[in-house]
Structure formats: C-alpha cells, structure tokens
Amino acid sequence: MALPLFVLNGPNLNALGKREPGIYGGQTLADIEVLCKAEGEKLGFAVDFRQSNHEGDLVDWIHEAGDVAAGIAINAGAYTHTSIALHDAIRAIKIPVVELHLSNVHAREEFRHKSMIAPAVKGVICGFGVQSYILALHALSSITT
Ligand code: DHK
C-alpha cells in the first residue's frame, strides 16, 4: 500500500453545507470526506482528511505529512490569501502539494485573486465545487505513482 494522501482543510470549511451554499455548494465537509476516501481507495491511497480553523495546526500537519505522506491536497480557506507561514511550511517539505478551492477564486473579490501558497505548490485547481477535491487527488496520484 502506498503512503497516504493528506487532504487538509482550513478555516470555515467545517461550516460547509450551511455556509453560503450558493458559492460553496450544499455538501458538508463530512460528505466531502466520504467522497475523498472512496476516490482515494480507487486510486490506491488511504486519505487522511483533516480540518482546522487554526493556522498553526495546518503548519504542523504539513510538516507531519512531509514525513509520512505521499502528497497533500490543501484547501487553506482564507489562509490561502494571507499565510506566509503556510507558504514556508510547503516549501519546507519535499512531497507534492496541490492547492484547491471549491469556488473560482479568480471570479470573486480581488482579495481572493492572490494566493500566498500558489508559488510553493505543484499546481492549483479551483472552481469545480466538490469535484475540485477529486481532481486534486487525481493530480497527486498521477505525479506520485
Ligand atoms: C474557501 C474559502 O474559505 C475562502 O476563504 C477562499 C475557498 C475560497 C474555496 O473556494 O474553497 O477564498
């Protein structure tokens, strides 16, 4: 069995389902976790799926993944647009990282157009709703096997 893939979720994503469903869709994070684990299994990876509203947790999990995982798919929520700490954490590990967003951040407010982590990741997927998670897993699978 291959090393696991980490799927990391940042602030406010625990509120999916009730949070601005017109933008983020009606599925909960628990729904997305089920989909990711099923897709991971098809691709031959266990999926370790986590969420935190705290930047430091995400930093710690990126470091942990660097030691035990094959790759990371991360929806860093609003920390995407602000966090040099996440940028540095990603640069500090050797495994591939895919940035993802449910919404098309480039079609939204200007403050969402800039990603602090994009220069540190392998690639970015956004705008496909829940499918962004599935596409990120496929992207990781295709570059780690
Ligand atoms: C989720 C968030 O919480 C926002 O802060 C980002 C992202 C977009 C998403 O589309 O998944 O700007």
Tab-separated table of C-alpha atoms and ligand atoms in Angstrom:
chain	number	residue	atom	x	y	z
A	1	MET	CA	0.000	0.000	0.000
A	2	ALA	CA	1.270	3.437	-0.926
A	3	LEU	CA	1.821	6.143	1.653
A	4	PRO	CA	-1.397	8.070	2.417
A	5	LEU	CA	-2.521	11.317	0.861
A	6	PHE	CA	-3.364	14.106	3.289
A	7	VAL	CA	-6.367	16.316	2.484
A	8	LEU	CA	-6.107	19.432	4.632
A	9	ASN	CA	-8.871	21.989	5.109
A	10	GLY	CA	-8.546	25.428	6.633
A	11	PRO	CA	-10.826	27.913	8.366
A	12	ASN	CA	-14.609	27.939	7.975
A	13	LEU	CA	-14.674	24.791	5.874
A	14	ASN	CA	-16.208	22.988	8.852
A	15	ALA	CA	-19.287	25.140	8.085
A	16	LEU	CA	-19.759	23.794	4.561
A	17	GLY	CA	-23.370	22.888	3.865
A	18	LYS	CA	-24.732	25.904	5.730
A	19	ARG	CA	-22.087	28.468	4.714
A	20	GLU	CA	-23.002	30.490	1.594
A	21	PRO	CA	-24.286	27.430	-0.305
A	22	GLY	CA	-24.653	29.478	-3.491
A	23	ILE	CA	-20.857	29.788	-3.536
A	24	TYR	CA	-19.628	26.676	-1.744
A	25	GLY	CA	-22.401	24.185	-2.504
A	26	GLY	CA	-24.701	22.218	-0.247
A	27	GLN	CA	-22.438	19.357	0.741
A	28	THR	CA	-20.907	19.196	4.191
A	29	LEU	CA	-17.239	18.602	4.894
A	30	ALA	CA	-18.206	15.147	6.180
A	31	ASP	CA	-19.801	14.435	2.762
A	32	ILE	CA	-16.597	15.545	1.048
A	33	GLU	CA	-14.503	13.372	3.355
A	34	VAL	CA	-16.547	10.303	2.366
A	35	LEU	CA	-16.096	11.125	-1.353
A	36	CYS	CA	-12.338	11.701	-0.958
A	37	LYS	CA	-11.819	8.447	0.942
A	38	ALA	CA	-13.767	6.488	-1.699
A	39	GLU	CA	-11.828	8.105	-4.544
A	40	GLY	CA	-8.535	7.571	-2.713
A	41	GLU	CA	-9.333	3.888	-2.355
A	42	LYS	CA	-9.965	3.630	-6.122
A	43	LEU	CA	-6.604	5.283	-6.745
A	44	GLY	CA	-4.834	3.038	-4.222
A	45	PHE	CA	-4.310	5.622	-1.460
A	46	ALA	CA	-5.614	5.936	2.059
A	47	VAL	CA	-6.832	9.506	2.607
A	48	ASP	CA	-6.119	11.272	5.896
A	49	PHE	CA	-8.717	14.063	5.912
A	50	ARG	CA	-8.451	16.942	8.421
A	51	GLN	CA	-9.823	20.425	9.087
A	52	SER	CA	-8.748	23.201	11.416
A	53	ASN	CA	-9.616	26.839	11.933
A	54	HIS	CA	-6.096	27.415	13.297
A	55	GLU	CA	-3.150	28.283	11.090
A	56	GLY	CA	-0.602	26.536	13.338
A	57	ASP	CA	-2.456	23.218	13.101
A	58	LEU	CA	-2.187	23.399	9.326
A	59	VAL	CA	1.544	24.175	9.579
A	60	ASP	CA	2.042	21.193	11.921
A	61	TRP	CA	0.072	18.871	9.612
A	62	ILE	CA	2.061	19.954	6.560
A	63	HIS	CA	5.283	19.116	8.425
A	64	GLU	CA	3.814	15.774	9.558
A	65	ALA	CA	2.704	14.929	6.026
A	66	GLY	CA	6.213	15.668	4.778
A	67	ASP	CA	7.388	12.725	6.908
A	68	VAL	CA	4.575	10.218	6.418
A	69	ALA	CA	2.523	11.026	3.290
A	70	ALA	CA	2.858	10.738	-0.484
A	71	GLY	CA	1.296	14.145	-1.117
A	72	ILE	CA	-1.063	16.839	0.150
A	73	ALA	CA	-4.247	18.344	-1.284
A	74	ILE	CA	-4.973	21.551	0.607
A	75	ASN	CA	-7.899	23.918	0.686
A	76	ALA	CA	-6.412	26.509	3.008
A	77	GLY	CA	-9.577	28.633	3.044
A	78	ALA	CA	-8.844	32.291	3.717
A	79	TYR	CA	-5.284	31.470	4.864
A	80	THR	CA	-4.616	30.908	1.154
A	81	HIS	CA	-4.619	34.656	0.723
A	82	THR	CA	-2.701	35.650	3.855
A	83	SER	CA	-0.372	32.977	5.138
A	84	ILE	CA	3.370	33.224	4.647
A	85	ALA	CA	3.607	30.503	7.331
A	86	LEU	CA	1.772	28.031	5.084
A	87	HIS	CA	3.925	29.062	2.109
A	88	ASP	CA	7.068	28.399	4.158
A	89	ALA	CA	5.743	25.093	5.526
A	90	ILE	CA	5.041	23.835	1.995
A	91	ARG	CA	8.497	24.897	0.848
A	92	ALA	CA	9.996	23.041	3.814
A	93	ILE	CA	8.743	19.616	2.663
A	94	LYS	CA	9.609	17.527	-0.383
A	95	ILE	CA	6.291	15.829	-1.223
A	96	PRO	CA	3.960	17.385	-3.848
A	97	VAL	CA	1.227	19.737	-2.717
A	98	VAL	CA	-1.879	20.632	-4.751
A	99	GLU	CA	-3.820	23.771	-3.795
A	100	LEU	CA	-7.561	23.528	-4.326
A	101	HIS	CA	-10.677	25.650	-3.920
A	102	LEU	CA	-14.342	24.876	-4.320
A	103	SER	CA	-15.069	28.257	-5.879
A	104	ASN	CA	-13.316	30.013	-8.745
A	105	VAL	CA	-11.401	32.478	-6.599
A	106	HIS	CA	-10.397	34.489	-9.694
A	107	ALA	CA	-14.037	35.239	-10.479
A	108	ARG	CA	-14.624	36.612	-6.966
A	109	GLU	CA	-13.388	39.561	-4.871
A	110	GLU	CA	-9.971	40.919	-5.745
A	111	PHE	CA	-8.524	39.918	-2.349
A	112	ARG	CA	-9.107	36.281	-3.334
A	113	HIS	CA	-7.105	36.579	-6.559
A	114	LYS	CA	-3.781	36.412	-4.753
A	115	SER	CA	-2.657	33.111	-3.255
A	116	MET	CA	0.303	33.183	-0.870
A	117	ILE	CA	0.744	29.436	-1.252
A	118	ALA	CA	0.433	29.117	-5.051
A	119	PRO	CA	4.148	29.835	-5.699
A	120	ALA	CA	5.076	26.977	-3.341
A	121	VAL	CA	2.725	24.264	-4.657
A	122	LYS	CA	2.872	21.927	-7.630
A	123	GLY	CA	-0.420	23.192	-9.088
A	124	VAL	CA	-3.772	24.779	-8.373
A	125	ILE	CA	-7.333	23.534	-9.001
A	126	CYS	CA	-10.300	25.819	-8.389
A	127	GLY	CA	-13.879	26.394	-9.410
A	128	PHE	CA	-15.184	22.845	-9.727
A	129	GLY	CA	-17.024	22.601	-6.420
A	130	VAL	CA	-16.588	19.262	-4.659
A	131	GLN	CA	-15.046	17.930	-7.847
A	132	SER	CA	-12.007	20.144	-7.112
A	133	TYR	CA	-11.126	17.715	-4.298
A	134	ILE	CA	-11.451	14.701	-6.591
A	135	LEU	CA	-9.377	16.368	-9.308
A	136	ALA	CA	-6.690	17.221	-6.737
A	137	LEU	CA	-6.491	13.564	-5.675
A	138	HIS	CA	-6.141	12.509	-9.308
A	139	ALA	CA	-3.442	15.112	-9.861
A	140	LEU	CA	-1.498	13.827	-6.842
A	141	SER	CA	-1.990	10.227	-7.893
A	142	SER	CA	-0.682	10.964	-11.370
A	143	ILE	CA	2.512	12.574	-10.077
A	144	THR	CA	3.254	10.251	-7.160
A	145	THR	CA	2.864	6.854	-8.857
B	1	DHK	C1	-12.652	28.717	0.650
B	1	DHK	C2	-12.599	29.777	1.484
B	1	DHK	O1	-12.932	29.642	2.764
B	1	DHK	C3	-12.245	31.121	1.006
B	1	DHK	O2	-11.621	31.891	2.013
B	1	DHK	C4	-11.395	31.075	-0.241
B	1	DHK	C5	-12.144	28.787	-0.733
B	1	DHK	C6	-12.022	30.183	-1.284
B	1	DHK	C7	-12.904	27.827	-1.648
B	1	DHK	O3	-13.446	28.235	-2.663
B	1	DHK	O4	-12.921	26.621	-1.355
B	1	DHK	O5	-11.232	32.382	-0.743
